[in-house]
PDB file of C-alpha atoms in Angstrom:
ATOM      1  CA  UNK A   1      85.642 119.837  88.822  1.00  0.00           C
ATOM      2  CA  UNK A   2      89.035 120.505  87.873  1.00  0.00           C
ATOM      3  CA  UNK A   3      92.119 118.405  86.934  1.00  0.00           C
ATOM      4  CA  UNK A   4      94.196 116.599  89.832  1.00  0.00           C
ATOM      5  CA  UNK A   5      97.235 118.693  88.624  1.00  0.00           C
ATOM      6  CA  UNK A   6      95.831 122.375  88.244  1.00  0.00           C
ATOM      7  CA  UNK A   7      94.340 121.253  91.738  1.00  0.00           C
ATOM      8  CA  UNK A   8      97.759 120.971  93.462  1.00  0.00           C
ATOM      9  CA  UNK A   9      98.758 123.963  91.647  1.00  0.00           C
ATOM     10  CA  UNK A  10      96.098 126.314  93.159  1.00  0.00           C
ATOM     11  CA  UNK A  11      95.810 124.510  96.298  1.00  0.00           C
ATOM     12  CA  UNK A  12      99.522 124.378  97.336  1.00  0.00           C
ATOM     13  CA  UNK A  13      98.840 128.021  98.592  1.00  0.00           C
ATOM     14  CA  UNK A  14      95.975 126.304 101.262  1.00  0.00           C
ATOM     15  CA  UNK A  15      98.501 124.017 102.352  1.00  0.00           C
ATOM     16  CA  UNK A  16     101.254 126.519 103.177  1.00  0.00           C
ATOM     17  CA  UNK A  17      98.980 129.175 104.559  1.00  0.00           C
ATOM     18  CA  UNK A  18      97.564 126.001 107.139  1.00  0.00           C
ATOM     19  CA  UNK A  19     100.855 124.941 107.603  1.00  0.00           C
ATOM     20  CA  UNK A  20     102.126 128.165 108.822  1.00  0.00           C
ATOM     21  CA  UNK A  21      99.225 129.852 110.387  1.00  0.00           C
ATOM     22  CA  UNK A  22      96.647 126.916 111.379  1.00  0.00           C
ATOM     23  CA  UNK A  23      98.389 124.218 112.217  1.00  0.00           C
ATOM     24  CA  UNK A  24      97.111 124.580 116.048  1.00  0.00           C
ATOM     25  CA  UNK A  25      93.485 123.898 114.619  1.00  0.00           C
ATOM     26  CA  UNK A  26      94.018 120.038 113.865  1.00  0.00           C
ATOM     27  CA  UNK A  27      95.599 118.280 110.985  1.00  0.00           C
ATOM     28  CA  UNK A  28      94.890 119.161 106.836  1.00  0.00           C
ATOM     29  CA  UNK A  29      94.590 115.999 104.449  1.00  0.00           C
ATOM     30  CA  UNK A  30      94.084 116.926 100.899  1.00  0.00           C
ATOM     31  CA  UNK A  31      94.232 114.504  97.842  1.00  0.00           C
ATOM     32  CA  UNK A  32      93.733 116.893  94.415  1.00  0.00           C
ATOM     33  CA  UNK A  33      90.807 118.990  95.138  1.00  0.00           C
ATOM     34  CA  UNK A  34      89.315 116.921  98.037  1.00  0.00           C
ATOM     35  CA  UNK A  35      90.332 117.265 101.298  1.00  0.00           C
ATOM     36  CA  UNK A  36      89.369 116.885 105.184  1.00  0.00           C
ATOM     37  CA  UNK A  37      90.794 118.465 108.310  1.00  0.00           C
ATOM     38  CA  UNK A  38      90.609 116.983 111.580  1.00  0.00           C
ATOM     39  CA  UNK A  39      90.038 119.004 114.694  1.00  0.00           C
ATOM     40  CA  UNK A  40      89.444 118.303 118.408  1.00  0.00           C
ATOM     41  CA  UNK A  41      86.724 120.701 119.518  1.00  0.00           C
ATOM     42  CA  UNK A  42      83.905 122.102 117.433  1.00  0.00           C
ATOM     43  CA  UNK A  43      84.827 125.475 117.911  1.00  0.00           C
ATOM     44  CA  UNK A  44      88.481 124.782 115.960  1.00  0.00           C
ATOM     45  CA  UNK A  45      86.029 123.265 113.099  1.00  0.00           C
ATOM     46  CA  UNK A  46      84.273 125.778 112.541  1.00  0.00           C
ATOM     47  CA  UNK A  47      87.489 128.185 112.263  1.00  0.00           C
ATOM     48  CA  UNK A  48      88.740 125.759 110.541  1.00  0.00           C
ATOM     49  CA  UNK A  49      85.925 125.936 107.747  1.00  0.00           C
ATOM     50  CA  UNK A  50      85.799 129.782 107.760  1.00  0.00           C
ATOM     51  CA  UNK A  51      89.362 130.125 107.255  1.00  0.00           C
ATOM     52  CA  UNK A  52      89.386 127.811 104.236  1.00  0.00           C
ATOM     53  CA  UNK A  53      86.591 129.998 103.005  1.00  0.00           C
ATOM     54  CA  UNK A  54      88.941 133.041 103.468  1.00  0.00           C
ATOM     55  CA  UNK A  55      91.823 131.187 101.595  1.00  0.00           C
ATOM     56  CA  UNK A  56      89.444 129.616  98.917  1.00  0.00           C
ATOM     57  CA  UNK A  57      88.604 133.456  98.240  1.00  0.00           C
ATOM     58  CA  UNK A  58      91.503 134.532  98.092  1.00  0.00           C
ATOM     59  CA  UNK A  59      92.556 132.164  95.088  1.00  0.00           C
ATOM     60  CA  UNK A  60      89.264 132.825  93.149  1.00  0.00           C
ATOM     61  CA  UNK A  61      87.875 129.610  94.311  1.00  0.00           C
ATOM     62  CA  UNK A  62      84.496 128.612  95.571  1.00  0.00           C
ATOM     63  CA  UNK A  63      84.049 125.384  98.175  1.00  0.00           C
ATOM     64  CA  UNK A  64      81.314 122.530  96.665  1.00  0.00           C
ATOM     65  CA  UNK A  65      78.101 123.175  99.074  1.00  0.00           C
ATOM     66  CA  UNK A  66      76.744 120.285  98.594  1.00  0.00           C
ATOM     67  CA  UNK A  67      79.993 118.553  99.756  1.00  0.00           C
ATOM     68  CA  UNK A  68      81.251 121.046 102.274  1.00  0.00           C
ATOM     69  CA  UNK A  69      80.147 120.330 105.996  1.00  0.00           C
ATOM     70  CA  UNK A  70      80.874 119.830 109.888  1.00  0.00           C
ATOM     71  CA  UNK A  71      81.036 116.172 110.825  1.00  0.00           C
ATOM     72  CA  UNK A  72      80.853 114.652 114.543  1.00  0.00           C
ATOM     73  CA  UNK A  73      82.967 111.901 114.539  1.00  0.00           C
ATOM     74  CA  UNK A  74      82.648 111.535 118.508  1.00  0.00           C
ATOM     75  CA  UNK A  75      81.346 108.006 119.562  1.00  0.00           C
ATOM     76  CA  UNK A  76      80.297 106.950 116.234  1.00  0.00           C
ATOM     77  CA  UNK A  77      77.907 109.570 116.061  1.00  0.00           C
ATOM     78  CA  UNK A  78      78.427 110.547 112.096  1.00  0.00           C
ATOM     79  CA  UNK A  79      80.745 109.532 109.364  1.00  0.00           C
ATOM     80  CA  UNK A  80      82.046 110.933 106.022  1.00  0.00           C
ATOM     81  CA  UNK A  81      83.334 109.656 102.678  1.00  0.00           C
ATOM     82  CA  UNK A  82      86.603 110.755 101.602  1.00  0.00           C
ATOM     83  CA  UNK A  83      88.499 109.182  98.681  1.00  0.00           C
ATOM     84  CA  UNK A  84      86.211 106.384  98.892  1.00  0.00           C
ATOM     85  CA  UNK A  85      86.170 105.045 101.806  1.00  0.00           C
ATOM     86  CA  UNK A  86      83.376 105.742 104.587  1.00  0.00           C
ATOM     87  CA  UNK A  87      84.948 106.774 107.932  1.00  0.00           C
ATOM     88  CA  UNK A  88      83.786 106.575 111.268  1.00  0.00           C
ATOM     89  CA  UNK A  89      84.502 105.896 114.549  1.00  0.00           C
ATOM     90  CA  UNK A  90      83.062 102.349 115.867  1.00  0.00           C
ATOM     91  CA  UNK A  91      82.799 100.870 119.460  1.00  0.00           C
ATOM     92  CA  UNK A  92      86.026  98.264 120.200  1.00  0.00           C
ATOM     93  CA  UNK A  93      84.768  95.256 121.857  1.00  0.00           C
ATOM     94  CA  UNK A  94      88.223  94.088 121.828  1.00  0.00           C
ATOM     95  CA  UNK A  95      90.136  96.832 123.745  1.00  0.00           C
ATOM     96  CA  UNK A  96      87.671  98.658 125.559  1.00  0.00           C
ATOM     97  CA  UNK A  97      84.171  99.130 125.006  1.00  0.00           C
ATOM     98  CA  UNK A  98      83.180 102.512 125.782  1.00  0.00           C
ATOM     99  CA  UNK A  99      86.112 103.668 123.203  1.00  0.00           C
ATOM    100  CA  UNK A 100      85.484 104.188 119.954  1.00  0.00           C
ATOM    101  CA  UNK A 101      88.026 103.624 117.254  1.00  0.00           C
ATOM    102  CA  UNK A 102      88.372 105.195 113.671  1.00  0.00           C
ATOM    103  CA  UNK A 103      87.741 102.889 110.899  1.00  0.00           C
ATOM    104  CA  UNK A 104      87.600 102.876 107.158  1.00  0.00           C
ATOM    105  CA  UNK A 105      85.340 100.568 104.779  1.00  0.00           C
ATOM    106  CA  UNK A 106      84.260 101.116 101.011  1.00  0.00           C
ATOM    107  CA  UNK A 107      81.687 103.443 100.961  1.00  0.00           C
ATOM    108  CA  UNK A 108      78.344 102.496  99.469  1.00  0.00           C
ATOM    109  CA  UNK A 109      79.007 104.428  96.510  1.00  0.00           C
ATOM    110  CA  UNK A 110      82.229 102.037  95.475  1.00  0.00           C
ATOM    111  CA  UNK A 111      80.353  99.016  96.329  1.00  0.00           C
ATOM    112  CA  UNK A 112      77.580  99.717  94.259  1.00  0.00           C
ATOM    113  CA  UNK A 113      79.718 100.546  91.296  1.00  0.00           C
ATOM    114  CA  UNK A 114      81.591  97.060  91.611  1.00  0.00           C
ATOM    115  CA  UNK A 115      78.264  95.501  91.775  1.00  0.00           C
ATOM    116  CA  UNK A 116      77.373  97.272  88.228  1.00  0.00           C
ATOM    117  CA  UNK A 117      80.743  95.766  86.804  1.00  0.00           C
ATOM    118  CA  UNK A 118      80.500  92.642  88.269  1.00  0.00           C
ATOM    119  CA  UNK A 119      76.607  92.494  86.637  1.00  0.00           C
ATOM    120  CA  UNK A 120      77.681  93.898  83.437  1.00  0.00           C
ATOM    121  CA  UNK A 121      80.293  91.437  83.311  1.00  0.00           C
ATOM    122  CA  UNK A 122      77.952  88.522  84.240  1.00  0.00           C
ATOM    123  CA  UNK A 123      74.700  89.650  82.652  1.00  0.00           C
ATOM    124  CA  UNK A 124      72.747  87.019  79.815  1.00  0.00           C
ATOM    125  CA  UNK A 125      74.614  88.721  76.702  1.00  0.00           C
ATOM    126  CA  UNK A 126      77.716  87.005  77.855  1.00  0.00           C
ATOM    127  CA  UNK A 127      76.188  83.432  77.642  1.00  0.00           C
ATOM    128  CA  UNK A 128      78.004  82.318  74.931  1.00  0.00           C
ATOM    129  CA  UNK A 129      81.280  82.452  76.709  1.00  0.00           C
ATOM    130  CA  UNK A 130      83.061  80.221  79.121  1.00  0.00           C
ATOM    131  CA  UNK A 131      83.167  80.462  82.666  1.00  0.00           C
ATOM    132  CA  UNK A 132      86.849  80.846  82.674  1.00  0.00           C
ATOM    133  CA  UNK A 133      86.558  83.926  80.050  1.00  0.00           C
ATOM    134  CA  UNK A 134      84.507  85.640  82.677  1.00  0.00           C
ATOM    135  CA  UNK A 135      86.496  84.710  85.503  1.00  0.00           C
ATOM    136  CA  UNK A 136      89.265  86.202  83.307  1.00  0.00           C
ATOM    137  CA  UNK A 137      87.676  89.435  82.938  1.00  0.00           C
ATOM    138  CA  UNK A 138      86.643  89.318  86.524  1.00  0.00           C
ATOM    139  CA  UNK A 139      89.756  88.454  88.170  1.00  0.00           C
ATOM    140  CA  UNK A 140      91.512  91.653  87.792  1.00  0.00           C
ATOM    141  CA  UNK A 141      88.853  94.075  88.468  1.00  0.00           C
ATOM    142  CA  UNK A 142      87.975  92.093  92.159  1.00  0.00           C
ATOM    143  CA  UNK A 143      91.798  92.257  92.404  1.00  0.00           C
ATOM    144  CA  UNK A 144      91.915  95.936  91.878  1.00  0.00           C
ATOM    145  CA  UNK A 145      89.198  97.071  94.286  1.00  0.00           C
ATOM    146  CA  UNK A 146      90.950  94.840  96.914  1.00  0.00           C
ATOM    147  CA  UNK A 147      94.079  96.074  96.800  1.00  0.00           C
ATOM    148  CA  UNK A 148      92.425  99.934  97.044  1.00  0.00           C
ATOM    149  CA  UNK A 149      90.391  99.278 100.137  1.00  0.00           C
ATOM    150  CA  UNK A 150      92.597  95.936 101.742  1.00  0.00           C
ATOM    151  CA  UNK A 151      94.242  98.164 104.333  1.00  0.00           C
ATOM    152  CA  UNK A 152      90.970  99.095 106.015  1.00  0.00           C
ATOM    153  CA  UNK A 153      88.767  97.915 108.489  1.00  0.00           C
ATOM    154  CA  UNK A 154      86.596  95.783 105.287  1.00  0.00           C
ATOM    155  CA  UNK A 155      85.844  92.546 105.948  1.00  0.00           C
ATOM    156  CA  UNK A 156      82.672  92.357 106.085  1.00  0.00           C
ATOM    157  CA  UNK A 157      82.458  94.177 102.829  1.00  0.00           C
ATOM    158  CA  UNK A 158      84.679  91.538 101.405  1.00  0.00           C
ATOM    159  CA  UNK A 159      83.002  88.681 102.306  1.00  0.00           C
ATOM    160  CA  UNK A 160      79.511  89.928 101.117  1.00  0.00           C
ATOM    161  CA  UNK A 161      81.008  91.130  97.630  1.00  0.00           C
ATOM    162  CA  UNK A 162      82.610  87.327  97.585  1.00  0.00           C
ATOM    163  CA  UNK A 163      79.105  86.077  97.958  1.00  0.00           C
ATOM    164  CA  UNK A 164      77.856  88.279  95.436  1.00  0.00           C
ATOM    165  CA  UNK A 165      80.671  87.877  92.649  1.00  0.00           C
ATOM    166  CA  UNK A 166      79.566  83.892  92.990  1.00  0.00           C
ATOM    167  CA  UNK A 167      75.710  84.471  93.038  1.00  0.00           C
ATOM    168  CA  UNK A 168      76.162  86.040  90.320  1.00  0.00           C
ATOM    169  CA  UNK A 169      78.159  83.178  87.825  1.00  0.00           C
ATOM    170  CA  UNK A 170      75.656  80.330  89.371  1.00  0.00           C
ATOM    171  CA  UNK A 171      72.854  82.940  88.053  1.00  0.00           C
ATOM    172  CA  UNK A 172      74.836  83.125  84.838  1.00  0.00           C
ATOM    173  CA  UNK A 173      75.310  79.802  85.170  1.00  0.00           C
ATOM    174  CA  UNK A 174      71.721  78.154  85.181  1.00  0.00           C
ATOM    175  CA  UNK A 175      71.020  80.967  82.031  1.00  0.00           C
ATOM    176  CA  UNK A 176      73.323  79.990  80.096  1.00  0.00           C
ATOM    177  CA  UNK A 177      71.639  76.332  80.534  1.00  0.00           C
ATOM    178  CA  UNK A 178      68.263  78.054  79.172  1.00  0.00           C
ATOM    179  CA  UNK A 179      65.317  75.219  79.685  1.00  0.00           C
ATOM    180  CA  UNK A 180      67.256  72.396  78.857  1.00  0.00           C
ATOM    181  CA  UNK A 181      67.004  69.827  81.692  1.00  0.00           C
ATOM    182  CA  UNK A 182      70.174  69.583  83.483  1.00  0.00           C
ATOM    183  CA  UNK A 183      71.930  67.599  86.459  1.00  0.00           C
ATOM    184  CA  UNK A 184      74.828  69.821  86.862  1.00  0.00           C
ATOM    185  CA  UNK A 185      74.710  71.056  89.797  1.00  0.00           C
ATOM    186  CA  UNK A 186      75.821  74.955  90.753  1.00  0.00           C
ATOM    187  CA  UNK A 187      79.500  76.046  91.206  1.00  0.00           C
ATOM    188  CA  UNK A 188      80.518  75.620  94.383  1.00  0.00           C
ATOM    189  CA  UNK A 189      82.998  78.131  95.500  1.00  0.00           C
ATOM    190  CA  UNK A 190      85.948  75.981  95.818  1.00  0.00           C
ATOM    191  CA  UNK A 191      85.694  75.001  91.856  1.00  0.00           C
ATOM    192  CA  UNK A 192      85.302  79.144  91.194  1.00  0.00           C
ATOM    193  CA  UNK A 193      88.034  79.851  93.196  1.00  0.00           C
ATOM    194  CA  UNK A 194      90.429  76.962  91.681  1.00  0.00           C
ATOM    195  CA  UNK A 195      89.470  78.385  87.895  1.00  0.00           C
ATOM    196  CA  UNK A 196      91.245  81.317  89.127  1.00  0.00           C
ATOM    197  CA  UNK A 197      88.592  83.738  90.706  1.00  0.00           C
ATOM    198  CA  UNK A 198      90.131  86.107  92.887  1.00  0.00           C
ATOM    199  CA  UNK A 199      88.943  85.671  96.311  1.00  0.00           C
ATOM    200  CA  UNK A 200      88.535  89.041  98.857  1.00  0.00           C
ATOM    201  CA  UNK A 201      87.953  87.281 101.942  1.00  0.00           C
ATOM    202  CA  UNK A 202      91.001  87.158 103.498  1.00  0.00           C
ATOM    203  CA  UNK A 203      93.054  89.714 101.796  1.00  0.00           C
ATOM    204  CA  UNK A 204      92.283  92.557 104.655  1.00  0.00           C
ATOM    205  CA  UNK A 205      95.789  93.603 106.192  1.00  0.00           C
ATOM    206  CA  UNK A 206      94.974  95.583 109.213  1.00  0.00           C
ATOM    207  CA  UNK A 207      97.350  98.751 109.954  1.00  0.00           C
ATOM    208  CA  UNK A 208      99.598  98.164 113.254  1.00  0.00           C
ATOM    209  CA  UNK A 209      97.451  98.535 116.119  1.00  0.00           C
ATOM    210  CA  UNK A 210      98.076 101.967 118.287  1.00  0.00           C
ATOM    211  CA  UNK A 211      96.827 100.380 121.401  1.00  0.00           C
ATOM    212  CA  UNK A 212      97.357  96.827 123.117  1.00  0.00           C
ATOM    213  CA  UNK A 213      94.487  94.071 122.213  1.00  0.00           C
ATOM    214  CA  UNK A 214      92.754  92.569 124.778  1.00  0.00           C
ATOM    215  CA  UNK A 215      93.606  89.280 124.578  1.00  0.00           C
ATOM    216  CA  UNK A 216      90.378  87.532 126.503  1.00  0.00           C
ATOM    217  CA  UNK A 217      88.134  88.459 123.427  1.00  0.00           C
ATOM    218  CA  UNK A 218      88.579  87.535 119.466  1.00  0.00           C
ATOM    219  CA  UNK A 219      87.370  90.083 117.401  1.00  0.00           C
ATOM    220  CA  UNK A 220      88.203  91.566 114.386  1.00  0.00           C
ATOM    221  CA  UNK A 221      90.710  94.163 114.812  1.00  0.00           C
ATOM    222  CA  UNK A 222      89.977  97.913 114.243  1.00  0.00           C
ATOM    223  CA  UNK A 223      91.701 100.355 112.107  1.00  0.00           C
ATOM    224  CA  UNK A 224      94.533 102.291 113.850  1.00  0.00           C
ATOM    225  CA  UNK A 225      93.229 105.520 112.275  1.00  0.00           C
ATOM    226  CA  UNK A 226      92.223 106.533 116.049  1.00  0.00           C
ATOM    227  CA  UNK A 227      95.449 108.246 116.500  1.00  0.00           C
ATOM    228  CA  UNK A 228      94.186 110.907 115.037  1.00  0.00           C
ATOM    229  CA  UNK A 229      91.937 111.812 117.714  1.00  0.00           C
ATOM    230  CA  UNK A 230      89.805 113.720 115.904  1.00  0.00           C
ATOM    231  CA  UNK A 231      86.653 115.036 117.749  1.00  0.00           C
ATOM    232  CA  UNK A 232      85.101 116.788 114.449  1.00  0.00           C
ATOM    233  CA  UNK A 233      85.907 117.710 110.999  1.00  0.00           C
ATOM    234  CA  UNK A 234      85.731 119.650 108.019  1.00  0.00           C
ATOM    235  CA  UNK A 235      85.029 117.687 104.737  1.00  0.00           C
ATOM    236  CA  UNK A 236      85.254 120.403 101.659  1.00  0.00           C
ATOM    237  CA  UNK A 237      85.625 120.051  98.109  1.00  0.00           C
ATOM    238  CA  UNK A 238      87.083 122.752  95.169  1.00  0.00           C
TER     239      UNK A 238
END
């Protein structure tokens, strides 16, 4: 693991040696020391991955093995994580349905670590507080994640973290009460929500479509992302 800055210094070489000589193979997307490239055909992958080898030597570098590897993204069949955010193409009821469309969604590794904050946040040491000091505390951490994975396809993820993030302060809630009979009943979400609890659900903004919508059938949209018609790639990582 190296720093995001000597990254771009040793890795500006990759990008001008596959902008000048391997463009033809498919499309390079790097971000510090992580990167994918998109290709059409297996074949073009798989030069794709050697000459990155051959570049990677060439700078005294070695590629991660454990994060280095062909993906096929056709129809669904396999996804990858890159910056956070699971990838993969999914079946569009609402254009055609034997397409499949890339999307993007947090990955199970970023949803598990907001569930850690969100429980560390909420666990039975912070009983002595008030609900709005948590919501406090909450409130900008839900708000950060959102605005990192918003312009995805993540809806569903947003709702269920919603549901969470409350299940969580009715749970605090009724420990904080201890055995002491009580007829208050749980928070509902609207009194959450009008303490100032930042609410996911509805905070998706969907990129501009690259295809005409169907308009006989509702569904959520899908991610744009399909532009890049990308048959397989190669995920690698310094």
């Amino acid at each position: 693991m190296i720093s995001p800055l000597l990254a771009n210094i040793y890795l500006n070489k990759l990008d001008r040696i596959w902008a000048a000589r391997c463009g033809q193979l498919g499309k390079l997307i790097r971000y510090a020391d992580d990167f994918v490239a998109m290709c059409r055909t297996e074949s073009a992958a798989r030069e794709a991955l050697r000459r990155i080898g051959l570049v990677m030597d060439r700078l005294g570098l070695t590629l991660h093995p454990a994060k280095t590897r062909l993906v096929d993204l056709r129809r669904g069949k396999e996804g990858f994580v890159f910056l956070g955010c699971m990838i993969r193409k999914r079946r569009s009821i609402q254009r055609n349905p034997r397409w499949h469309f890339m999307q993007r969604w947090p990955s199970p590794k970023a949803t598990k670590k907001l569930r850690e904050r969100v429980r560390e946040i909420t666990n039975k040491r912070q009983s002595g507080k008030d609900v709005k000091q948590l919501i406090a505390e909450l409130t900008p951490v839900l708000r950060g994640w959102g605005n990192y994975f918003r312009t995805g396809n993540a809806d569903r993820e947003f709702n269920r973290m919603d549901t969470y993030v409350v299940c969580r302060l009715r749970r605090w809630q009724r420990r904080r009460g201890g055995q002491r009979p009580t007829k208050r009943s749980s928070f509902t979400y609207q009194q959450l929500y009008g303490m100032g609890l930042h609410r996911l659900r509805g905070t998706v903004c969907y990129p501009t479509q690259a295809t005409p919508r169907r308009s006989s059938v509702s569904r959520v949209p899908e991610n744009g992302m399909h532009g890049l018609k990308g048959g397989h790639m190669v995920q690698g990582r310094q």
